[in-house]
PDB file of C-alpha atoms and ligand atoms in Angstrom:
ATOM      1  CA  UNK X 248      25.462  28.616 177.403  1.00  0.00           C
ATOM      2  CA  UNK X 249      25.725  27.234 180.942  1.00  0.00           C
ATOM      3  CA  UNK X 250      24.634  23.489 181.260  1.00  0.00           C
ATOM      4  CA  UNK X 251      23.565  22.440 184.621  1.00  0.00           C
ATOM      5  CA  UNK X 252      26.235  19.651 185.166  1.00  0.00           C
ATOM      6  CA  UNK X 253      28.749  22.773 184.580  1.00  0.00           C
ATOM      7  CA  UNK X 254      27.417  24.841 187.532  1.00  0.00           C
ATOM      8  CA  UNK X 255      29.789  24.794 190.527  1.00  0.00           C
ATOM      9  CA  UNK X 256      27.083  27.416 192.582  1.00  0.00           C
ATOM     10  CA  UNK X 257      23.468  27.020 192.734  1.00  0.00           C
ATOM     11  CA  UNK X 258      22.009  29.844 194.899  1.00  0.00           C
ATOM     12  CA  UNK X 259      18.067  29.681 194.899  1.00  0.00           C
ATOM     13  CA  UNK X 260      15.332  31.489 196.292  1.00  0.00           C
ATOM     14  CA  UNK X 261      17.251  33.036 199.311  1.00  0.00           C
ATOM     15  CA  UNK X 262      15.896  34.830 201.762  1.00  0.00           C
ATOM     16  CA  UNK X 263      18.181  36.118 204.907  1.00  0.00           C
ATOM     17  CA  UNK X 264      18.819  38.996 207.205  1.00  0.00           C
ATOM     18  CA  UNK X 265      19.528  39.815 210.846  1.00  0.00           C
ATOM     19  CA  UNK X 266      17.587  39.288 213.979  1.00  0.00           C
ATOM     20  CA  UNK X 267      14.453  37.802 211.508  1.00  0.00           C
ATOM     21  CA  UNK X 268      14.758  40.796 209.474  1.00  0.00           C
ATOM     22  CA  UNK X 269      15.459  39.892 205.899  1.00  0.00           C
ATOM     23  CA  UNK X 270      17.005  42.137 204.264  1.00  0.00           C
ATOM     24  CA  UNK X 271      17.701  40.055 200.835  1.00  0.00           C
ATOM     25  CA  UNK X 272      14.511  38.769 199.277  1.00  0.00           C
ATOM     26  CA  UNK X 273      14.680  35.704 197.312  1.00  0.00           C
ATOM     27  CA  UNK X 274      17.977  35.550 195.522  1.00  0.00           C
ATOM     28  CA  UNK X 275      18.451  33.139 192.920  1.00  0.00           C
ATOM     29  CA  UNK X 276      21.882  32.824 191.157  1.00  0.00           C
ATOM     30  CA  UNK X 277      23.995  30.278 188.854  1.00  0.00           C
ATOM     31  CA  UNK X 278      27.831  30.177 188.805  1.00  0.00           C
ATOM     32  CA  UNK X 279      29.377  27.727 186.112  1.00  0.00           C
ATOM     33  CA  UNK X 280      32.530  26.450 186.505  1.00  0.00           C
ATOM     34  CA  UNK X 281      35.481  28.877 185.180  1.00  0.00           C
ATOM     35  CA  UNK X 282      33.474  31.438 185.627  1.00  0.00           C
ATOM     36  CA  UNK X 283      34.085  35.296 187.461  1.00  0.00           C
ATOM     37  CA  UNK X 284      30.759  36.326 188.187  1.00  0.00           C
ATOM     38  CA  UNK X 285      30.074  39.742 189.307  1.00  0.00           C
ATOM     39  CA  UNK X 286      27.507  40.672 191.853  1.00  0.00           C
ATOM     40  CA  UNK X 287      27.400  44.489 191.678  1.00  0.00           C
ATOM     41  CA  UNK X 288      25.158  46.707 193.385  1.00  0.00           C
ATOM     42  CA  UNK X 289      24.846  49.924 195.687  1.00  0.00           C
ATOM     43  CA  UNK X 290      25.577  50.128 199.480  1.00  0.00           C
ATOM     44  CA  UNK X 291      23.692  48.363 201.597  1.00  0.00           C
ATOM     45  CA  UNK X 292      22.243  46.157 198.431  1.00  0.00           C
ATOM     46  CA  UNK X 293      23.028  42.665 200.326  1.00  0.00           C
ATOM     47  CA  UNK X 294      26.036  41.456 198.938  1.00  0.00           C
ATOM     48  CA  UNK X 295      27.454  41.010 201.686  1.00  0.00           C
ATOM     49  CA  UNK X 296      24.613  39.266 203.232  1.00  0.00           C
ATOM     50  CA  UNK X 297      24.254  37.103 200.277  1.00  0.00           C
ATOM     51  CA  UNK X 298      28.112  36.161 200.037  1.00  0.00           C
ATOM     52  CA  UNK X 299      28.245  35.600 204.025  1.00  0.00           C
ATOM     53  CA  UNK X 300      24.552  32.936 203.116  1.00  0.00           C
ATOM     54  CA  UNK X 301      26.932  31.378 200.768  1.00  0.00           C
ATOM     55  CA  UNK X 302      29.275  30.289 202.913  1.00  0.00           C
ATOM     56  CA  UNK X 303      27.517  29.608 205.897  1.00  0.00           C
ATOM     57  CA  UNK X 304      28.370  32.546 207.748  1.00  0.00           C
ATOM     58  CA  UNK X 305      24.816  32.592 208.253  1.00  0.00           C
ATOM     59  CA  UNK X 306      21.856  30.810 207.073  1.00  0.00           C
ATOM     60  CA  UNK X 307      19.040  31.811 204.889  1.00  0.00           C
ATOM     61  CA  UNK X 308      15.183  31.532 206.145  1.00  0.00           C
ATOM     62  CA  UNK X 309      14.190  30.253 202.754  1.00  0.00           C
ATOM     63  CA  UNK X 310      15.926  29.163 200.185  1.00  0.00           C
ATOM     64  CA  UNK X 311      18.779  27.001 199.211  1.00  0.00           C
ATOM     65  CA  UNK X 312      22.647  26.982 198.383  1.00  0.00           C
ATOM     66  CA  UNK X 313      23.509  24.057 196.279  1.00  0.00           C
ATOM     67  CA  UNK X 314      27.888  23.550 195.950  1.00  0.00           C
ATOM     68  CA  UNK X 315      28.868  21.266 193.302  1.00  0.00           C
ATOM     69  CA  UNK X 316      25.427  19.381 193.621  1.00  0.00           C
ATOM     70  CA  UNK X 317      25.527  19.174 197.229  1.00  0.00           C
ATOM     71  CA  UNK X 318      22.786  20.974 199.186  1.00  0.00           C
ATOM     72  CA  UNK X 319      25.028  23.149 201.546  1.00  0.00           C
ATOM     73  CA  UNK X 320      22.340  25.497 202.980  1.00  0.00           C
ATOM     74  CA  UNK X 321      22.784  24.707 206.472  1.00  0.00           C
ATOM     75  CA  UNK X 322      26.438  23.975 206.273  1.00  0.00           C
ATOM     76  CA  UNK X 323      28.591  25.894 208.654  1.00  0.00           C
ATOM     77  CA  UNK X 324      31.626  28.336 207.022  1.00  0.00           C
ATOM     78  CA  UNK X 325      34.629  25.500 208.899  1.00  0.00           C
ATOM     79  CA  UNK X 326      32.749  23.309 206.765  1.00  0.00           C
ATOM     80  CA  UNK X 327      32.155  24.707 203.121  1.00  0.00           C
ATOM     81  CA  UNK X 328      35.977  25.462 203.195  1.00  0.00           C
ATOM     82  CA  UNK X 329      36.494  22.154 203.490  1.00  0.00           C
ATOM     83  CA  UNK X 330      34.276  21.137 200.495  1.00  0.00           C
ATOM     84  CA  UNK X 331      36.182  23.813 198.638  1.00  0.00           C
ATOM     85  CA  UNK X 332      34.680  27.556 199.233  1.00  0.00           C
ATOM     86  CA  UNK X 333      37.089  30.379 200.382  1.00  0.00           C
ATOM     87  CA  UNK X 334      35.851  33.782 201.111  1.00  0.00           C
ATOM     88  CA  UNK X 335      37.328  36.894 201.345  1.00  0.00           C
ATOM     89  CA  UNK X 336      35.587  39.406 203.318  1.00  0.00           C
ATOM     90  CA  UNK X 337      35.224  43.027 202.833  1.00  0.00           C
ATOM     91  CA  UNK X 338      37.932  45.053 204.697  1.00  0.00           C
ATOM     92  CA  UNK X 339      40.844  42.541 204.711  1.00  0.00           C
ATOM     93  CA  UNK X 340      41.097  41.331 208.200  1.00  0.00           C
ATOM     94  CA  UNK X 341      44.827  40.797 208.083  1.00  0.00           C
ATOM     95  CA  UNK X 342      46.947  39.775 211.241  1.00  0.00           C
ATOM     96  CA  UNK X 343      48.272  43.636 211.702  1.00  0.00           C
ATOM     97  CA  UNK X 344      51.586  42.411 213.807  1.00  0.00           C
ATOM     98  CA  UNK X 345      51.969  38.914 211.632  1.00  0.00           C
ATOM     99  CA  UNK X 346      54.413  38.525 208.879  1.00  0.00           C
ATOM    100  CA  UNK X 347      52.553  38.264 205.193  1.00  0.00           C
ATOM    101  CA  UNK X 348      54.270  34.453 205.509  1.00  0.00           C
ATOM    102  CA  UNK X 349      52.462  33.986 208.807  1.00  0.00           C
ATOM    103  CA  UNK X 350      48.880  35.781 207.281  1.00  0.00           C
ATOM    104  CA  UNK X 351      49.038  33.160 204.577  1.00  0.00           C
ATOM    105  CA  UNK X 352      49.895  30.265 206.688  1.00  0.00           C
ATOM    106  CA  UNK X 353      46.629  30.750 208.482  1.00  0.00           C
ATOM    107  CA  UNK X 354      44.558  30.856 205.514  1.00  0.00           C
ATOM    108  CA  UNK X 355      45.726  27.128 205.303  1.00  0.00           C
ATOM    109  CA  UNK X 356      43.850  26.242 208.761  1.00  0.00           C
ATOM    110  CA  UNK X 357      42.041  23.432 207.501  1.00  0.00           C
ATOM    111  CA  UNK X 358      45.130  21.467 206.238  1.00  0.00           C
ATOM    112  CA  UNK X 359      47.601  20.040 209.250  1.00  0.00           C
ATOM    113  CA  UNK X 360      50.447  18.772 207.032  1.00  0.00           C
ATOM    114  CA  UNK X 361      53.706  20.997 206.615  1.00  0.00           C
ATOM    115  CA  UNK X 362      53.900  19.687 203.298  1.00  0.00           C
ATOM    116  CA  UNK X 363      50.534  20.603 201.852  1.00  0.00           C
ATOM    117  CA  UNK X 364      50.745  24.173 203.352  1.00  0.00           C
ATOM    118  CA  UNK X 365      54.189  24.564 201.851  1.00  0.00           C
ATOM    119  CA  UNK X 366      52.683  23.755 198.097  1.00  0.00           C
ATOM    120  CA  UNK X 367      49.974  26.059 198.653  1.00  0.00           C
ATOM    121  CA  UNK X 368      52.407  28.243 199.543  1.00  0.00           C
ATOM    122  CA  UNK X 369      54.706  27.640 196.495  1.00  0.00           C
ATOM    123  CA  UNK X 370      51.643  27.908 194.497  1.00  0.00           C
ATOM    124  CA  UNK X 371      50.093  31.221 196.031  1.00  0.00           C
ATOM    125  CA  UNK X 372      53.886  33.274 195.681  1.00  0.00           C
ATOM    126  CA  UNK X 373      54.044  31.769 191.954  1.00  0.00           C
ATOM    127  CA  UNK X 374      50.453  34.119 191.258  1.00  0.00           C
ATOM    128  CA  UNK X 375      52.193  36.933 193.557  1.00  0.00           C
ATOM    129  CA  UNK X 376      55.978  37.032 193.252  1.00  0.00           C
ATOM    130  CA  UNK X 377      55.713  40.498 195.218  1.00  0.00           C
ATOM    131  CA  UNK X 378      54.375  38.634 198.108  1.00  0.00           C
ATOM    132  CA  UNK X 379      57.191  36.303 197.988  1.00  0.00           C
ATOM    133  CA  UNK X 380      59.765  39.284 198.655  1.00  0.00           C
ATOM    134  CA  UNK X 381      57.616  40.711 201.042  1.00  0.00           C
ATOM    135  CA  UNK X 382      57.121  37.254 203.103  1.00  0.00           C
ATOM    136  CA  UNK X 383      58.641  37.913 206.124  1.00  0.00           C
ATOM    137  CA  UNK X 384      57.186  42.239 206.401  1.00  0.00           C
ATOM    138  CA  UNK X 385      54.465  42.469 209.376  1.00  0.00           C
ATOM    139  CA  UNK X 386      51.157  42.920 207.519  1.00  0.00           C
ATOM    140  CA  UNK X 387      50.904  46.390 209.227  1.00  0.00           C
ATOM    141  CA  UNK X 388      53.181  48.222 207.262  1.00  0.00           C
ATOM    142  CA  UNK X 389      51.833  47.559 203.688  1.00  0.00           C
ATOM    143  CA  UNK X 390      50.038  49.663 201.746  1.00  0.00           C
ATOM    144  CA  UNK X 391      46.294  49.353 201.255  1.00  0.00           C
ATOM    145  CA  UNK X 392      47.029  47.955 198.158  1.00  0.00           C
ATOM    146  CA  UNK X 393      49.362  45.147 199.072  1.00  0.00           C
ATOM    147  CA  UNK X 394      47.425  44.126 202.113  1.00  0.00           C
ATOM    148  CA  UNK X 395      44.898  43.295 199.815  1.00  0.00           C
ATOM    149  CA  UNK X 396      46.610  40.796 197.780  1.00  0.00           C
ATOM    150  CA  UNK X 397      47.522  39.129 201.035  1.00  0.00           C
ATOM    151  CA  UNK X 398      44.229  39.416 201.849  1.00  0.00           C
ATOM    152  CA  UNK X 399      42.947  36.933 198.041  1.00  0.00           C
ATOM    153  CA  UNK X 400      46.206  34.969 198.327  1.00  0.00           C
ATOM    154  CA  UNK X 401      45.276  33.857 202.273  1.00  0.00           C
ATOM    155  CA  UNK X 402      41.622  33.360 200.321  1.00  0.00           C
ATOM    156  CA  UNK X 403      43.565  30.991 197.718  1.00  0.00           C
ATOM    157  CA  UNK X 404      45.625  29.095 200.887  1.00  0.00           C
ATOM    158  CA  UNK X 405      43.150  26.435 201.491  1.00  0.00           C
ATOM    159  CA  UNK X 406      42.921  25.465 197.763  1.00  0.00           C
ATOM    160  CA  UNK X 407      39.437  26.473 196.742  1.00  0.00           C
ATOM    161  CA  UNK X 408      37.795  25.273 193.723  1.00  0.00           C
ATOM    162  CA  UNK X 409      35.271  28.698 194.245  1.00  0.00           C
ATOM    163  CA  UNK X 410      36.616  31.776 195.648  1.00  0.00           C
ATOM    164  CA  UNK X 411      33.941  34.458 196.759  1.00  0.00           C
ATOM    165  CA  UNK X 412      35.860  38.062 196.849  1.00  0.00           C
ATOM    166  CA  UNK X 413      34.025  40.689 199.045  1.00  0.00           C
ATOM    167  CA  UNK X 414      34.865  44.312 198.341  1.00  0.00           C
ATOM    168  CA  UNK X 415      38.153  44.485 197.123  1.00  0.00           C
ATOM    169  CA  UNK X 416      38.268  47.732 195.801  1.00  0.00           C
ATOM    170  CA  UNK X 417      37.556  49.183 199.182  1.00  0.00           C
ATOM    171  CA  UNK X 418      39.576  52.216 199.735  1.00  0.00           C
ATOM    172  CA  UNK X 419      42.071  51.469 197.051  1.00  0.00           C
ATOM    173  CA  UNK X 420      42.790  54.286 194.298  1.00  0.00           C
ATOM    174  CA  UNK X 421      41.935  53.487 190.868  1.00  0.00           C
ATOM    175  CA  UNK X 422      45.015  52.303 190.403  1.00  0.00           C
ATOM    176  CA  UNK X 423      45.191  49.717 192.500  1.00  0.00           C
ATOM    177  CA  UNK X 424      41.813  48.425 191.879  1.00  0.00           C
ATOM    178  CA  UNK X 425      42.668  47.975 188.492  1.00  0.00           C
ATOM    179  CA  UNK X 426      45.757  45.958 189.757  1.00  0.00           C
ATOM    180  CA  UNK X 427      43.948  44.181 191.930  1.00  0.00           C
ATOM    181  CA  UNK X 428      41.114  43.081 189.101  1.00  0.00           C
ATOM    182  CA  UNK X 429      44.090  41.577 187.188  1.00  0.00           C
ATOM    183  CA  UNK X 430      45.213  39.548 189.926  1.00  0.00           C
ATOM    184  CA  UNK X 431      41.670  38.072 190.155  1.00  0.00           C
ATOM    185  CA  UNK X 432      41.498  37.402 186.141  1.00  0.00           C
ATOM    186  CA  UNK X 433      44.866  35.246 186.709  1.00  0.00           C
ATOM    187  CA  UNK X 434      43.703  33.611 189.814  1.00  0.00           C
ATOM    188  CA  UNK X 435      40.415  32.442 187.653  1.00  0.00           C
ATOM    189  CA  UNK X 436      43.003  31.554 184.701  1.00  0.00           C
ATOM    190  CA  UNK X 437      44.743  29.638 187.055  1.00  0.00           C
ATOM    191  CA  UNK X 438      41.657  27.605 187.451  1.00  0.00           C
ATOM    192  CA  UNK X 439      39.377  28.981 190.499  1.00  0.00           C
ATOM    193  CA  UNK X 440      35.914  29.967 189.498  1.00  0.00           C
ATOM    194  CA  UNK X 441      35.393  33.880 191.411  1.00  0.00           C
ATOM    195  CA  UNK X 442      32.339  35.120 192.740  1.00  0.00           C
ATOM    196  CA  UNK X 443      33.156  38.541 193.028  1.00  0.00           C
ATOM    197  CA  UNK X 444      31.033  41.674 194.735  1.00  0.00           C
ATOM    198  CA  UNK X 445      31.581  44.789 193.700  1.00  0.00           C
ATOM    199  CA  UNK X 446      30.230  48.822 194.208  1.00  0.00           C
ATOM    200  CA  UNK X 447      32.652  49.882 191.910  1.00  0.00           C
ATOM    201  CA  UNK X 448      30.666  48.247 188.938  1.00  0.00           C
ATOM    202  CA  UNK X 449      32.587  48.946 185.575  1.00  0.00           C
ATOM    203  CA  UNK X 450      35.672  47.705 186.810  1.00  0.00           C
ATOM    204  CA  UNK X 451      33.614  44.662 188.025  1.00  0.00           C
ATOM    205  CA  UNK X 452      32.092  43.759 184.790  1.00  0.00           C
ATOM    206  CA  UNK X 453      35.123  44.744 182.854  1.00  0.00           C
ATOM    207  CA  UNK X 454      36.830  41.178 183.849  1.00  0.00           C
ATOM    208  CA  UNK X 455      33.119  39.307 184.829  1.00  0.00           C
ATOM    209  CA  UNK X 456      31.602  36.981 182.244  1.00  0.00           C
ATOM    210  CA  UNK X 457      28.435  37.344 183.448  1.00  0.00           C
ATOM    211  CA  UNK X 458      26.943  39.755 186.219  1.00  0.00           C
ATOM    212  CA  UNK X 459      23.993  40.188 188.978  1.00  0.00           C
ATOM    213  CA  UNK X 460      22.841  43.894 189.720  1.00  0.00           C
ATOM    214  CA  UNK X 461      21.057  43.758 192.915  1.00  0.00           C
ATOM    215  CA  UNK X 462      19.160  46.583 194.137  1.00  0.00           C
ATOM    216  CA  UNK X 463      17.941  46.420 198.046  1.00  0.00           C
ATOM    217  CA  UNK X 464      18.113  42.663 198.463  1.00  0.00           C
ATOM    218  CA  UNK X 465      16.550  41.448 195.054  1.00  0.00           C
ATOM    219  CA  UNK X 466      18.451  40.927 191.856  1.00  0.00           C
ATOM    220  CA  UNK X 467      16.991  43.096 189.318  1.00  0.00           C
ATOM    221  CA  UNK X 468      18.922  42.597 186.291  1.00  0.00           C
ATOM    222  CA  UNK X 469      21.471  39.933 184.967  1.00  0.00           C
ATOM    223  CA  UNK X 470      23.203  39.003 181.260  1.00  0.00           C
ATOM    224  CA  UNK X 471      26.249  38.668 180.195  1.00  0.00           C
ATOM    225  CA  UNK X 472      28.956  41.134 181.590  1.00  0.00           C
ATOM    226  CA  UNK X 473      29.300  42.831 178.262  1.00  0.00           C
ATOM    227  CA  UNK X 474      25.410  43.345 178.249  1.00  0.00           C
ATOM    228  CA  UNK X 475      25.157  44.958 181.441  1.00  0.00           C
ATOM    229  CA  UNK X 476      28.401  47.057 180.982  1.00  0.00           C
ATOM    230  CA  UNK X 477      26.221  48.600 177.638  1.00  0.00           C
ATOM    231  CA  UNK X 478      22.844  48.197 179.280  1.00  0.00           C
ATOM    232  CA  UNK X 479      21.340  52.340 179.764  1.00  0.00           C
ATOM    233  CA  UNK X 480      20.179  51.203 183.310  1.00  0.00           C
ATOM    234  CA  UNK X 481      23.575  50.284 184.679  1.00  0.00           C
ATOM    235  CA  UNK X 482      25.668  52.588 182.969  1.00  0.00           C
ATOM    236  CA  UNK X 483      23.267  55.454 184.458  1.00  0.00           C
ATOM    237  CA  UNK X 484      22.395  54.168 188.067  1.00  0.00           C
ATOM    238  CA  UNK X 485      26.296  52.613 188.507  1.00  0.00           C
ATOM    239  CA  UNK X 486      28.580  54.072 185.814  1.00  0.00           C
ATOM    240  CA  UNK X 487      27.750  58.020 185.789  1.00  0.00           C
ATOM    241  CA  UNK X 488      27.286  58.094 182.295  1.00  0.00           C
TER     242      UNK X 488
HETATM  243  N1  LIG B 569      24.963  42.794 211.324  1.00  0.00           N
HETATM  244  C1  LIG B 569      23.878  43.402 210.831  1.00  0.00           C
HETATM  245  N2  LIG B 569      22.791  43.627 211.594  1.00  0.00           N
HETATM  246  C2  LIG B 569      21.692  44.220 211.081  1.00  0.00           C
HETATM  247  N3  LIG B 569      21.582  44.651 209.807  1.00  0.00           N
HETATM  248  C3  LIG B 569      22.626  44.462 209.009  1.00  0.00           C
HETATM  249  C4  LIG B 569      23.841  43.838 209.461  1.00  0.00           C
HETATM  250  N4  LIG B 569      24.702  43.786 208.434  1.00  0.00           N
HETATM  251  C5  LIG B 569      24.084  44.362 207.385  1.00  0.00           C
HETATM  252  N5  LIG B 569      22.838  44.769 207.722  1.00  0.00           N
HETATM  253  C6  LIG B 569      21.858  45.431 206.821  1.00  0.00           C
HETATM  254  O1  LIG B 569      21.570  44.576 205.741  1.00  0.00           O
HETATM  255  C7  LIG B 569      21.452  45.320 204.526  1.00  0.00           C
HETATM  256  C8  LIG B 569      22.403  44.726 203.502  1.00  0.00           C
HETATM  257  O2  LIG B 569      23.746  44.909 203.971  1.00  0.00           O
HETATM  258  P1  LIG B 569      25.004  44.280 203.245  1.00  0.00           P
HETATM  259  O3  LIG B 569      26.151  44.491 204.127  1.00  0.00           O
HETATM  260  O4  LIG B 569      24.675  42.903 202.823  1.00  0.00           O
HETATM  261  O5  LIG B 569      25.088  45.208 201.951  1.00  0.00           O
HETATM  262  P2  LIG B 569      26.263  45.395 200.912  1.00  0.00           P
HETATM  263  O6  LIG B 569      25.607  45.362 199.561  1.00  0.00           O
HETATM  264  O7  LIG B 569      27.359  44.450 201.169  1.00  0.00           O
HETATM  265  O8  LIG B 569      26.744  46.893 201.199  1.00  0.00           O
HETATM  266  P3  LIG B 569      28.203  47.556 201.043  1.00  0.00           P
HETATM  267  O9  LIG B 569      28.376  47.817 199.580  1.00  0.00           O
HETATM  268  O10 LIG B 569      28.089  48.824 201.816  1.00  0.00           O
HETATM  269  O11 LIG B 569      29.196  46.597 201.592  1.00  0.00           O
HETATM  270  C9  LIG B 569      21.726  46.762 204.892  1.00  0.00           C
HETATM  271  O12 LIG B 569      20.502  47.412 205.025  1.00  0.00           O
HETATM  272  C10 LIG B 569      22.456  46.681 206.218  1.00  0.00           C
HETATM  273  O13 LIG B 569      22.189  47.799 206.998  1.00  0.00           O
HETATM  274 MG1  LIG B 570      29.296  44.659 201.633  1.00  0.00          MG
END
């Protein structure tokens, strides 16, 4: 069991949405540290909204988001990276015409000393030796695949201690998503606690420790990843089984 002193992410009560529209309705969630929690949940569920509330992207109308014991609700994003959040959004967002070298380097914004940046750097092609080979190809002419692993390693750049992954299996082939899953469970062995979102839900929960289902802005189940991944609810709204 989770002790309190363990948890890295305290998200309570949140309420947020657009133009004074919520459109998530008091979320509540716990990450421990060394965790990969899932969030998993349909189109248009929230996760989004609820990652982008995390990291101050935008800020909740109720509700707070407490990071390592400090009350960050009304922090802005250049800030929480600083204390140690990195988020990678849905769809990438890569530099089309920049190098993968170049994409990386600016995931290292916050830091201003060629030495740090080159350690991240070192550390980051040590996870992905492909991306090391790769350094100096423009962004552009990667496959879907590739361009998301640049996409988490940029997410690792600024060193987080929690690393919030939007999407990633977002017009990937199975394949690749499974790849791509892997990558995350040595990223979190490596010592970041994940927050991950996910529609595709098995593949999710197959390398979560614990999961959120959220249905249209409310959580509506949670347990262990192995309990939702046998629970008749998820495997028949999510799993098409
Ligand atoms: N910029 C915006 N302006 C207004 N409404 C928005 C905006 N972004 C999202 N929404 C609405 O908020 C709700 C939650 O969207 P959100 O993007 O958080 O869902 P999601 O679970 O991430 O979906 P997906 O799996 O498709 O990425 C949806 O009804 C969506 O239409
Ligand atoms: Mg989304």
């Amino acid at each position: 069991m989770t002790h309190v002193s363990d948890l890295i992410l305290k998200v309570e009560n949140i309420q947020c949405g657009y133009d004074g529209v919520p459109v998530i309705h008091g979320i509540s969630l716990d990450v421990a540290q060394g965790e990969i929690v899932a969030i998993v949940g349909a189109n248009g569920a929230g996760k989004t909204t609820t990652m982008r509330t995390i990291v101050g992207l935008m800020h909740p109308y109720r509700g707070k988001v407490i990071f390592a014991g400090k009350d960050i609700t009304l922090m802005e994003a250049h800030d929480t990276i600083k204390l140690g959040i990195s988020y990678v959004p849905e769809g990438r967002r890569l530099f089309s015409k920049l190098t993968i070298r170049e994409n990386l380097e600016l995931g290292a914004f916050i830091k201003n000393d060629r030495k740090g940046i080159d350690e991240s750097l070192e550390r980051v092609f040590e996870l992905f030796p492909k991306l090391y080979d790769r350094r100096t190809q423009v962004a552009e002419t990667m496959s879907g695949g590739e361009q998301q692993m640049v996409a988490i390693a940029r997410g690792l750049m600024s060193d987080p201690k929690l690393l919030l992954l939007d999407e990633l299996s977002l017009g990937l082939m199975p394949s690749l998503v499974e790849k791509v899953m892997e990558a995350v469970v040595a990223i979190n062995r490596s010592g970041v606690t994940v927050l991950i979102v996910e529609q595709m839900v098995q593949e999710a929960l197959e390398i979560a420790h614990r999961g959120y289902v959220i249905q249209t802005g409310q959580i509506v189940q949670q347990g262990t990843a192995q309990e939702l991944l046998d629970s008749p609810e998820v495997r028949k709204a999510y799993m098409g089984l």
